[in-house]
Coordinates of C-alpha atoms in Angstrom, one line a residue:
Chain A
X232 CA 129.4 65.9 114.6
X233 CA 129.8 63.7 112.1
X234 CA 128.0 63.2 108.5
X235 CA 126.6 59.6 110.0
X236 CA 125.5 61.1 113.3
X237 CA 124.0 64.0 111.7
X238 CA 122.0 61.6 109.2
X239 CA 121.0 59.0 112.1
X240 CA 119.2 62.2 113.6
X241 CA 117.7 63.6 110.3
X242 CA 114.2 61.0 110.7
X243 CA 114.2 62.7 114.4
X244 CA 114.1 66.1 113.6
X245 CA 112.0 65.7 110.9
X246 CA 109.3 64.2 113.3
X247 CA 110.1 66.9 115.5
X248 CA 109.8 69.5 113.1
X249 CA 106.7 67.9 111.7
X250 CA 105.0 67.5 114.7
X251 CA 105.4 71.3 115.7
X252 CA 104.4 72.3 112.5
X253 CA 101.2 70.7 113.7
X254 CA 101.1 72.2 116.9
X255 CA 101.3 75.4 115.6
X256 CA 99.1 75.3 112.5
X257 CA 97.4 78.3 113.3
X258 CA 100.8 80.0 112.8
X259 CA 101.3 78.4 109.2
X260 CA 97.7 79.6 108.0
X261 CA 98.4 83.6 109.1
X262 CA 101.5 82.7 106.9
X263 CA 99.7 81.5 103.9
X264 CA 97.6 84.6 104.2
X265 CA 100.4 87.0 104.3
X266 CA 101.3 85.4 101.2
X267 CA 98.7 85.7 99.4
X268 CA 100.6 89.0 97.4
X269 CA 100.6 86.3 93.7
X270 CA 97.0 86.9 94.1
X271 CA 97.0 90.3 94.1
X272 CA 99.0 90.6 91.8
X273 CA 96.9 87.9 89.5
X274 CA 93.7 90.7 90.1
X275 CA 95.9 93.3 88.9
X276 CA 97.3 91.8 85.8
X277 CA 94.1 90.3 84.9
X278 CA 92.9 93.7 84.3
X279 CA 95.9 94.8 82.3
X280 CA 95.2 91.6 80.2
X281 CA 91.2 92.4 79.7
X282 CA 92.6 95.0 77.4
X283 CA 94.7 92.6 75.3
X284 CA 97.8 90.1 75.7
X285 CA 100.2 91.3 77.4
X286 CA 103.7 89.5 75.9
X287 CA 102.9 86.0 75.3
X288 CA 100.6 86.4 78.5
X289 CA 96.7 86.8 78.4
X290 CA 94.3 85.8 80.9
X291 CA 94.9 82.4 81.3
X292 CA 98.5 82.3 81.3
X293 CA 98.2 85.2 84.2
X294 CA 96.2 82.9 86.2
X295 CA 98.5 79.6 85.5
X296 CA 101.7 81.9 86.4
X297 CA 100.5 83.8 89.5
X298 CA 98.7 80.5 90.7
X299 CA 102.0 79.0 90.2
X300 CA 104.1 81.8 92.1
X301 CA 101.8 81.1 95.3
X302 CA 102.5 77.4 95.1
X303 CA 106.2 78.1 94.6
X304 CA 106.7 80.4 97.2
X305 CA 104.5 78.2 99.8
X306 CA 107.4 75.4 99.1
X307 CA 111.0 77.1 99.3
X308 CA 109.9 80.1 101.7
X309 CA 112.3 80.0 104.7
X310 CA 112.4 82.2 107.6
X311 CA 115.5 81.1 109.0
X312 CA 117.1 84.9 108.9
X313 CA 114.5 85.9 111.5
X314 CA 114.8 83.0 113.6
X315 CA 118.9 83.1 114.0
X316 CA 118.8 86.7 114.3
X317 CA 116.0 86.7 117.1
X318 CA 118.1 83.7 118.7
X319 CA 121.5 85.7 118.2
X320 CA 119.8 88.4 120.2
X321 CA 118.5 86.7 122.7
X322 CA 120.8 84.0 123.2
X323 CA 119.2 81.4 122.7
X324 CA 121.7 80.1 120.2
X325 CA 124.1 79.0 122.7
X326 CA 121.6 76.2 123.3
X327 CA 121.5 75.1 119.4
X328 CA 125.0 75.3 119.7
X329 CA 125.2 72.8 122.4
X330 CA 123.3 70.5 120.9
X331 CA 125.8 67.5 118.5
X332 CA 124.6 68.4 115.1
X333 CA 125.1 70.9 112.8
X334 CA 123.0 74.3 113.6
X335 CA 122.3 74.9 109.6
X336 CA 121.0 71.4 109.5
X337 CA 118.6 71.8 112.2
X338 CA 117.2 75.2 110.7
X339 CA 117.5 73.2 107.4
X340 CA 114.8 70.4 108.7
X341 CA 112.9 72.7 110.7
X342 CA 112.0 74.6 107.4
X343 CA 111.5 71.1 105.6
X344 CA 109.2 69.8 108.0
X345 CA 106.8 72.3 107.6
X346 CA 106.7 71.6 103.4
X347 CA 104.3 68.7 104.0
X348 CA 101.6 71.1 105.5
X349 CA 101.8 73.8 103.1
X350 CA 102.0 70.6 100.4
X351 CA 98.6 70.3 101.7
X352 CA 97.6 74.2 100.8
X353 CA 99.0 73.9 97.7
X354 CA 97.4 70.9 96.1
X355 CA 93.9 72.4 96.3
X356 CA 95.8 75.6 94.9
X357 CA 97.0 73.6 92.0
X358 CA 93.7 71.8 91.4
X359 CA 91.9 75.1 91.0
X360 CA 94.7 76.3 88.6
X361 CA 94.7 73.0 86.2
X362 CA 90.4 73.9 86.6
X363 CA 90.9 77.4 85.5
X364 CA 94.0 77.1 83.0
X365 CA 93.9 73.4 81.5
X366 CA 97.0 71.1 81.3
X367 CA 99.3 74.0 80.2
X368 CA 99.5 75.0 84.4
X369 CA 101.2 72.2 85.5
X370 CA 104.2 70.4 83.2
X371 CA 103.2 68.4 80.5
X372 CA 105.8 65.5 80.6
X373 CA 107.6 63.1 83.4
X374 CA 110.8 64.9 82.3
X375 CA 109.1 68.0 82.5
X376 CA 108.3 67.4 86.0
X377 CA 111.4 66.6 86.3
X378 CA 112.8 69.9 85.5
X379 CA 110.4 71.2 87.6
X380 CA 111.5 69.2 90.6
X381 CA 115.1 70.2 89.9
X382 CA 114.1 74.0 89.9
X383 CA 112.3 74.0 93.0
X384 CA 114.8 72.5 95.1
X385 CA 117.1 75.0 93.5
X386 CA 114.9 77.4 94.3
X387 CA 114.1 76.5 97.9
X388 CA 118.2 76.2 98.4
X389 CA 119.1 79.6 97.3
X390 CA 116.3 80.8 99.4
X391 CA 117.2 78.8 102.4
X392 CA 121.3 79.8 101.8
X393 CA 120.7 83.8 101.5
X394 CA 118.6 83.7 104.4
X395 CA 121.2 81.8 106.5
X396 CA 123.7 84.5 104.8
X397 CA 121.2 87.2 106.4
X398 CA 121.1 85.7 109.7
X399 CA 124.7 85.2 110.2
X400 CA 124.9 88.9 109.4
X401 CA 123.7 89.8 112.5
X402 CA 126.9 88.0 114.3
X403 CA 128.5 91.0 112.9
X404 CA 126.4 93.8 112.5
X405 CA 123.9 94.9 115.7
X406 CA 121.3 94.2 113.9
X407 CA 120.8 93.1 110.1
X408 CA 116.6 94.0 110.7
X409 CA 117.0 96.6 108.0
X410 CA 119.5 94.2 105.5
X411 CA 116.4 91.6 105.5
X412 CA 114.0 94.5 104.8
X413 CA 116.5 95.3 101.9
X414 CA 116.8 92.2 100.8
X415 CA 112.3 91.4 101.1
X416 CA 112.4 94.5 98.9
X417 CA 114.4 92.6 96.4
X418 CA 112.8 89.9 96.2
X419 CA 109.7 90.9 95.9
X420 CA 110.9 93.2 92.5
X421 CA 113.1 90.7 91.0
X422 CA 112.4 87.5 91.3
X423 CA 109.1 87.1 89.3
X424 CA 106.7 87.4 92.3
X425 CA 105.2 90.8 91.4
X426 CA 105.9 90.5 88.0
X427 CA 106.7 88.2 85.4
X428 CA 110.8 89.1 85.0
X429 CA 110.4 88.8 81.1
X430 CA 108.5 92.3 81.5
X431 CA 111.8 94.0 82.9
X432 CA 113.1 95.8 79.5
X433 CA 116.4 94.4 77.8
X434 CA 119.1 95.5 79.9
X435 CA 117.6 94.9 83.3
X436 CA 116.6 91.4 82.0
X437 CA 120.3 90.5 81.7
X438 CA 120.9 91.9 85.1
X439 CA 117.8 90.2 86.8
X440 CA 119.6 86.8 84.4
X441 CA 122.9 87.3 86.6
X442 CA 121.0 87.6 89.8
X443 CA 120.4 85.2 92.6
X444 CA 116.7 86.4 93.0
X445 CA 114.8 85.0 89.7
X446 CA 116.2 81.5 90.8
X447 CA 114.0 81.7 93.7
X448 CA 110.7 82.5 92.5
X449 CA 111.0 82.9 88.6
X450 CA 112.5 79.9 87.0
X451 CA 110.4 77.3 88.8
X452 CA 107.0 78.9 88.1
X453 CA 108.5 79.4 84.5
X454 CA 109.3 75.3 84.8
X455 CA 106.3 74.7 85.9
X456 CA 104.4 76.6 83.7
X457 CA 106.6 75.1 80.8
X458 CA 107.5 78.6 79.4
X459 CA 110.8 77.1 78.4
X460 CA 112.0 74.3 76.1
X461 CA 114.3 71.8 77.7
X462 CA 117.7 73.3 75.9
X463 CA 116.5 76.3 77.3
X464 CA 115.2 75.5 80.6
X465 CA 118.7 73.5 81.3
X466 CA 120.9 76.5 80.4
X467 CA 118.8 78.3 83.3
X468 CA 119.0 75.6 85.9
X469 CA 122.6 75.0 85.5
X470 CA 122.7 79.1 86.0
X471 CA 120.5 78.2 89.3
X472 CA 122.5 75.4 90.5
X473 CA 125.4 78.1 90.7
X474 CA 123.9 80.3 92.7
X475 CA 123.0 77.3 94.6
X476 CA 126.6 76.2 94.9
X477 CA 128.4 80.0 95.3
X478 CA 125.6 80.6 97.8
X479 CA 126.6 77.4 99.8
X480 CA 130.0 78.0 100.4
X481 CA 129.5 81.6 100.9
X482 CA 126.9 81.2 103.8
X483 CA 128.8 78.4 105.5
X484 CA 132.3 80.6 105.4
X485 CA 129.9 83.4 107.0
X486 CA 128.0 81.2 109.1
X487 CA 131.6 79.9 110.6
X488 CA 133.7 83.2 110.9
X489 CA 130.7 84.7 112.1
X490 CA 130.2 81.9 114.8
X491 CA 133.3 82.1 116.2
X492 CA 132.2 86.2 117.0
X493 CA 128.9 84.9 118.7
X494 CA 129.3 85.3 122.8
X495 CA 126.1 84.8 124.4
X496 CA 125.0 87.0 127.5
X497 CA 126.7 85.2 130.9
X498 CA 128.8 82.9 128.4
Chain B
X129 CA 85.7 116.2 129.9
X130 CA 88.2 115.6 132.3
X131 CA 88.5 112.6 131.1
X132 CA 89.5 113.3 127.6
X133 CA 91.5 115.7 129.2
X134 CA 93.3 112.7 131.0
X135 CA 94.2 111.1 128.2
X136 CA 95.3 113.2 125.8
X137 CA 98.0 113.9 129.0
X138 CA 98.0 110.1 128.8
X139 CA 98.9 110.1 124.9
X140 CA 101.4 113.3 125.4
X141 CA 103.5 111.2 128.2
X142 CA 103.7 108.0 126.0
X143 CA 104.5 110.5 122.9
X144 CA 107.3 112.0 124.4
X145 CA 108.7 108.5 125.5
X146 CA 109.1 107.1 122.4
X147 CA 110.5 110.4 121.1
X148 CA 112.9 110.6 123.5
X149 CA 113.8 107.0 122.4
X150 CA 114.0 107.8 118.9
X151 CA 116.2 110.9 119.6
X152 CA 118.9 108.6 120.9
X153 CA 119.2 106.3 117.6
X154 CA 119.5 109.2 115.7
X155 CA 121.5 107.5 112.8
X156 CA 118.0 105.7 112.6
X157 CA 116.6 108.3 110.6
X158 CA 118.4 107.9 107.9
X159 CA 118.5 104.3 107.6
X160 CA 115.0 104.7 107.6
X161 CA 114.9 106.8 104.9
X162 CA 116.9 104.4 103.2
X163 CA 114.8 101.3 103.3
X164 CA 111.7 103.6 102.7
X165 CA 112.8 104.6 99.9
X166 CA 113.4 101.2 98.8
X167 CA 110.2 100.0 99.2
X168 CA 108.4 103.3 98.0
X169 CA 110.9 101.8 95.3
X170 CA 109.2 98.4 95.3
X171 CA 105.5 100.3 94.9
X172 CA 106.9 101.6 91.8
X173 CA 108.2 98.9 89.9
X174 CA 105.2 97.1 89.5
X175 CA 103.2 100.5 87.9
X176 CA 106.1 101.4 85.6
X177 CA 105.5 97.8 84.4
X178 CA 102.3 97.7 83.9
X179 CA 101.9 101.1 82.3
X180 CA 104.5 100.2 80.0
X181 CA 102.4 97.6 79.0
X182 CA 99.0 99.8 78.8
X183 CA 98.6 103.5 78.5
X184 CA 95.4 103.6 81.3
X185 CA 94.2 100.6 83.0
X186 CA 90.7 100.5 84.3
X187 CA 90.6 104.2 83.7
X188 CA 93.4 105.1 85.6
X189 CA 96.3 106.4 84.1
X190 CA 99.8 106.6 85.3
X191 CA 100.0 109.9 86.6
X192 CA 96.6 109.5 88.1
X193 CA 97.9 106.1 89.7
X194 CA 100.6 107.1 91.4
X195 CA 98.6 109.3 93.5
X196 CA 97.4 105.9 94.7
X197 CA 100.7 104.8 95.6
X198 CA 101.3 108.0 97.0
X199 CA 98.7 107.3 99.9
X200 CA 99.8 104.0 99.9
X201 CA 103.2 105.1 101.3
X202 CA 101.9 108.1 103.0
X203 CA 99.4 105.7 105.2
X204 CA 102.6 103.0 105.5
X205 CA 104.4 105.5 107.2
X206 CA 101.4 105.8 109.6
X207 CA 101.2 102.5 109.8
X208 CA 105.1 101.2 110.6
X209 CA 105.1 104.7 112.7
X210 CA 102.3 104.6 115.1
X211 CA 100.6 101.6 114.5
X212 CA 102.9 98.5 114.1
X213 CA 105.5 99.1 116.6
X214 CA 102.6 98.7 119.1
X215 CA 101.0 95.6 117.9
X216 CA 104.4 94.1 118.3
X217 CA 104.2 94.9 121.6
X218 CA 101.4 93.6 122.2
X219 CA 101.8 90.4 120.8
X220 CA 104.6 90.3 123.1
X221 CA 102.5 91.4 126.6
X222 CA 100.0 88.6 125.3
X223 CA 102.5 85.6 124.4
X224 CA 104.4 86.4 128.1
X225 CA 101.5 87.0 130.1
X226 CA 102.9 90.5 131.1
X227 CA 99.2 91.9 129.8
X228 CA 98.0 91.7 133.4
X229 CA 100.0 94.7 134.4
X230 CA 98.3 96.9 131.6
X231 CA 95.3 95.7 132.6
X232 CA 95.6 96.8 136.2
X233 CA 96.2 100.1 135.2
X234 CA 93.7 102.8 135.9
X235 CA 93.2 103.7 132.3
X236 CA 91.9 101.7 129.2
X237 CA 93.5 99.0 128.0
X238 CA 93.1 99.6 124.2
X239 CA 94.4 102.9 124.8
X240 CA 97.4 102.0 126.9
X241 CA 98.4 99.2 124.3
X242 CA 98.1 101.3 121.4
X243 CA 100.1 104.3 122.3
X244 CA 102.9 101.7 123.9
X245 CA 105.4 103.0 121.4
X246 CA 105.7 104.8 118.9
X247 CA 108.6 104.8 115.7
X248 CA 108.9 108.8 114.6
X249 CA 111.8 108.2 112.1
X250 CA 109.5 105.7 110.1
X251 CA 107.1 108.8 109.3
X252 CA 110.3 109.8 106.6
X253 CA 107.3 107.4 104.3
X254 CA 104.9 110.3 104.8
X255 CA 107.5 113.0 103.2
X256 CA 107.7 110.4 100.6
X257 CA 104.4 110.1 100.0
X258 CA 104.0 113.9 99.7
X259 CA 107.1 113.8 97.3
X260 CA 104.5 111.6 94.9
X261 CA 101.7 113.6 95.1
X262 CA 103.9 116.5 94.6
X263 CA 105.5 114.9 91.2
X264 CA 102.7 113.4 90.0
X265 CA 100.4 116.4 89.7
X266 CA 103.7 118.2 88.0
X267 CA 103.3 115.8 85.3
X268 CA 99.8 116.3 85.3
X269 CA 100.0 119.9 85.0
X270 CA 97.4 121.2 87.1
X271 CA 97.1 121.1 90.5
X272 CA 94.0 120.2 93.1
X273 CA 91.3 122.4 94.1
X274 CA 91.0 123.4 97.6
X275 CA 87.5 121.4 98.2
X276 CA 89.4 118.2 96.8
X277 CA 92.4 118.5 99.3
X278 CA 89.9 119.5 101.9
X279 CA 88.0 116.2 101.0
X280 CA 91.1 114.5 100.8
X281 CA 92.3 115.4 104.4
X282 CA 89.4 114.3 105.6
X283 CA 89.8 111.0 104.2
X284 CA 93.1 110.7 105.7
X285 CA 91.3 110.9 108.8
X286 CA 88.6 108.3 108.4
X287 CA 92.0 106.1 106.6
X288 CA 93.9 106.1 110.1
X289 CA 90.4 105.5 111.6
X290 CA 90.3 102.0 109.6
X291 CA 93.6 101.1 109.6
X292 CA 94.1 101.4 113.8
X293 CA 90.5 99.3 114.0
X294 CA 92.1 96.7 111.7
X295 CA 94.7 96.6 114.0
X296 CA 92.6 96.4 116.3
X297 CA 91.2 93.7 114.7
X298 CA 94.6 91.4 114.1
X299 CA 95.3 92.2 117.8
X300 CA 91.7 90.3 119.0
X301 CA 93.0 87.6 116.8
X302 CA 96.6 87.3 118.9
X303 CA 94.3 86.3 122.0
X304 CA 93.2 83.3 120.1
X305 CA 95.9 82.0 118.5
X306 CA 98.6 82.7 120.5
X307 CA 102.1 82.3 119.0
X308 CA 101.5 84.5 116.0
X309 CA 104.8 86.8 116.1
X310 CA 103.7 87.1 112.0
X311 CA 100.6 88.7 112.5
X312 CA 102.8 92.0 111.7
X313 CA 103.4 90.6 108.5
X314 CA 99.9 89.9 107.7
X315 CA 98.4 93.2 108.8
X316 CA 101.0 94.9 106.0
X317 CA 100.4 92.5 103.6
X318 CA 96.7 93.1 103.6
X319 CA 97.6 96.3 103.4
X320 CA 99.9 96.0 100.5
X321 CA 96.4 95.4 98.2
X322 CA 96.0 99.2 99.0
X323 CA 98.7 100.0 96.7
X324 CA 96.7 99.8 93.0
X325 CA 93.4 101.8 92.2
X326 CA 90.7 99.7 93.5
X327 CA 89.1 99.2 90.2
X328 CA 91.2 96.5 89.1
X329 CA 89.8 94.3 91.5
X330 CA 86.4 92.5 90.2
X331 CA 83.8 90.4 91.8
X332 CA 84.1 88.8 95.2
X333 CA 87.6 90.5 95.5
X334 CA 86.1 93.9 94.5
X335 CA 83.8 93.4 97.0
X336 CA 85.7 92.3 100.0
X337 CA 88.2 95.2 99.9
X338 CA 85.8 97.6 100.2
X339 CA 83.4 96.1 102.5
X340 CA 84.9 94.1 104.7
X341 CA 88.7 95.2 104.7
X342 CA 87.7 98.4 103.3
X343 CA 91.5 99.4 101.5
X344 CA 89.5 100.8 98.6
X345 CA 88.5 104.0 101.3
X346 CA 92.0 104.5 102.3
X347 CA 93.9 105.1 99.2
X348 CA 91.8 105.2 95.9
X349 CA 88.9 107.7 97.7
X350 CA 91.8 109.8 98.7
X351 CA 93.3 109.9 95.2
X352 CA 89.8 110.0 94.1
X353 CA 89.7 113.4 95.7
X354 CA 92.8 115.3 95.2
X355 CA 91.6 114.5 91.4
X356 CA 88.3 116.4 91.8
X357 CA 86.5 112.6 91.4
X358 CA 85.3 112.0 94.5
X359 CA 80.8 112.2 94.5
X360 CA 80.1 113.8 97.5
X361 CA 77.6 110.8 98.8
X362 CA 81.2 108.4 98.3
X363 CA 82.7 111.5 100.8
X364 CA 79.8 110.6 103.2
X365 CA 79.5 107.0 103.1
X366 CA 83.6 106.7 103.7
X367 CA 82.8 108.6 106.9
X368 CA 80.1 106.8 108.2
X369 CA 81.5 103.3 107.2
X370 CA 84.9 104.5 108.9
X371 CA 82.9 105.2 112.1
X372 CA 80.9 101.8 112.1
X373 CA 84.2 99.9 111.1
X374 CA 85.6 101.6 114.3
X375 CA 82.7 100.7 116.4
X376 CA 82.6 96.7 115.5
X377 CA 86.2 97.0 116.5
X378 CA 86.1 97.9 119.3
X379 CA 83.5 95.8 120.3
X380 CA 85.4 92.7 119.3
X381 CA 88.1 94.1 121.2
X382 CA 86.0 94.3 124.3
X383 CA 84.9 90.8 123.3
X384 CA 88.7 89.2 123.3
X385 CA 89.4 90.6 125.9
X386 CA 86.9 89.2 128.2
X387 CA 88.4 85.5 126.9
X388 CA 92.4 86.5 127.9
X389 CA 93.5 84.1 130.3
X390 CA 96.6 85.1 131.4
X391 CA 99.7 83.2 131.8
X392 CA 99.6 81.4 135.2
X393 CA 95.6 81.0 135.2

């Protein structure tokens, strides 16, 4: 499996992908409403923030970030972990296996086709916002956007890269169900989903700094907020696009070692 | 008579199943209590943020709230205990056509499908939930009157009497649109609203949680209670809304269920 192979059947499997994504629209909207946690949270906050600013956030910037964090996690969600654990189990991967390209790459476009159907929830989402909020919810500049563009693919890397790492797991463990509960858990406290992560207190702010988790969610609703000046915001990405870079090789090594575990049943 | 008598043997059989299951993963309880811990963990984080932010929010203090979370977690461990493990399984019977056999069987359907299984390690949430209560009225320094916890048990009642018909609810949906292995995921993350008082919710949200998905009766009445703040008519009206929430369930059960096709038809 070669890189040119593997790119000559990228346009394929991104039709593919594209056109199940269509097929099984009704499965993307239960999605989009079992992600509707931002707004939630947006409800709660909003009533903190009718008793004063909270930070530099009042009522408006609660709506542009919230707003923001459903957009963002619309785009780089993955459920890859599931799907390779569920075909680990059943053996079903054998079949990927068979196939001459790259497994990760055909999770990889499976996820990306679906982006152009949730783009499609998300613009009406980000209408609404730049209705509610003004021209301070989207970024301000081309090099803003930019940034913003950067982030986001960062942030839909990281995401796609742990999950693989999660998957993978489950070549060695019987079952890595509880790890991806573990690891929801996480992501749901420290990445900026719930909360703002500029509301953890000093110390954990450092730590929440070091981990992978605020990447994913955080830093592009931050970006695309424009809660950072560009000195600022660069310092951050190139912090992302290590995580992006450590998590690569890590879940490929796993992905590998892991693979060479994998025996399916009668196989 | 001998009917009810029928089933609860019915409900005893299934029950002692999916003990019997559970008693041979035994290292199961306490992963369980692990990851509930973690998320009973994840239903903190947000409160100790926001009430370090503001001393009362919508009237609620911190204390006060976390009785709220404490019926959050108490009901999850309902939920992911009895509830869940058989809407998978159902999902399952409908997407593989293997419904037919449970509706041959001489008993009925919604009963057989939602005593399928059953997850007793997950109820660990429920001693969590009680650990909550327990701490948070410590730190209030008093403790509940008897009418309150009396009020309050009831509500737990008429809570597990909404939540099943909600899931009764997502299930009717699964005959629709049929590959929908997610619709787990969206019955708890309805749910997860449940977790703050439901006063911080205004206008059309206010509205729709406790009308249509009514998460305001399940944890905030209950907290409401134990608190001594519950109006008796709010008591009432949670009982009789419970019971007509019940009742449109199960008709739209009865509904979906006349439109599943199975697999080879």
């Amino acid at each position: 499996m070669s890189l040119r192979t593997s790119l000559r059947a990228l346009p394929t499997l991104l039709r593919i992908g594209f056109s199940e994504a269509v097929a099984y629209r009704a499965e993307m909207v239960v999605w989009v409403l079992a992600t509707t946690m931002p707004l939630i949270m947006l409800a709660l906050w909003s009533a903190v923030a009718r008793g004063g600013d909270v930070g530099r956030f009042g009522q408006a910037e609660f709506t542009g970030y919230f707003l923001a964090a459903f957009c963002v996690r619309q785009l780089t969600s993955s459920w890859v972990a599931w799907m390779l654990s569920y075909e680990v189990k059943q053996g079903t991967l054998a079949m990927r296996l068979l196939r001459p390209i790259s497994p990760l790459l055909s999770y990889a476009t499976e996820v990306l086709a679906g982006i152009p159907l949730r783009v499609a929830v998300v613009l009406p989402v980000l209408g609404i916002s730049v209705w509610a909020v003004g021209g301070r919810a989207v970024p301000a500049s081309l090099g803003g956007w930019g940034l913003f563009a950067l982030g986001i693919t960062g942030g839909w890397l990281i995401t796609f890269y742990l999950n693989v790492m999660l998957g993978a797991l489950s070549l060695y463990l019987e079952s890595s169900q509880k790890l991806m509960e573990i690891y929801m858990v996480l992501f749901f406290v420290c990445s900026g989903y719930m909360f703002p992560v500029e509301f953890f207190p000093p110390g954990l702010r450092a730590v929440m700094d070091a981990l992978p988790f605020r990447y994913q969610m955080g830093l592009p609703v931050e970006l695309m907020t424009g809660a950072h000046a560009p000195a600022e915001a660069w310092g951050l990405l190139a912090k992302q696009w290590a995580w992006v870079a450590g998590l690569g090789v890590g879940a490929t090594l796993l992905w590998r070692r892991g693979l060479a575990r994998f025996a399916a049943f009668g196989g | 008579m001998v009917n009810a008598k029928r089933y609860l043997r019915l409900l005893g059989v299934q029950l002692k199943a999916s003990g019997l299951l559970a008693l041979q993963y035994r290292a199961d309880f306490l992963a369980e209590g692990l990851t509930s811990l973690a998320w009973t963990f994840t239903a903190l984080a947000p409160l100790f943020v926001v009430f370090g932010a503001r001393p009362t929010i919508e009237g609620w203090t911190f204390q006060e709230s976390l009785l709220v979370v404490g019926w959050f977690t108490l009901l999850q461990g309902v939920l992911e205990g009895a509830i869940s493990p058989s809407l998978t399984g159902m999902v399952e019977h409908i997407r593989k056509g293997t419904l037919d056999f449970v509706l041959l069987k001489p008993a009925d359907a919604q009963f057989l499908v939602s005593t399928q299984r059953f997850l007793p390690w997950r109820a660990v949430n429920v001693l969590s939930g009680v650990a909550l209560f327990v701490y948070a009225f410590m730190s209030l320094g008093r403790w509940p009157s008897v009418p309150g916890i009396l009020a309050s048990l009831v509500l737990l009642g008429t809570s597990m009497l909404i939540l099943y018909s909600l899931w009764i609810l997502v299930v009717s949906a699964a005959f629709f649109v049929v590959k929908v292995d997610n619709l787990t995921y969206l019955f708890t993350s309805i749910f997860d609203a449940a977790r703050w008082p439901s006063s911080v919710f205004r206008g059309t949200l206010s509205w729709v949680f406790t009308f249509i998905i009514p998460l305001a009766l399940m944890t905030t009445f209950p907290a409401l209670a134990l608190l001594g703040r519950l109006p008796w008519t709010w008591l009432v009206g949670a009982v009789v809304g419970a019971v007509a929430f019940a009742s449109i369930a199960r008709r739209v059960w009865l509904l979906s269920i006349r439109h599943y096709t199975s697999a080879s038809s």
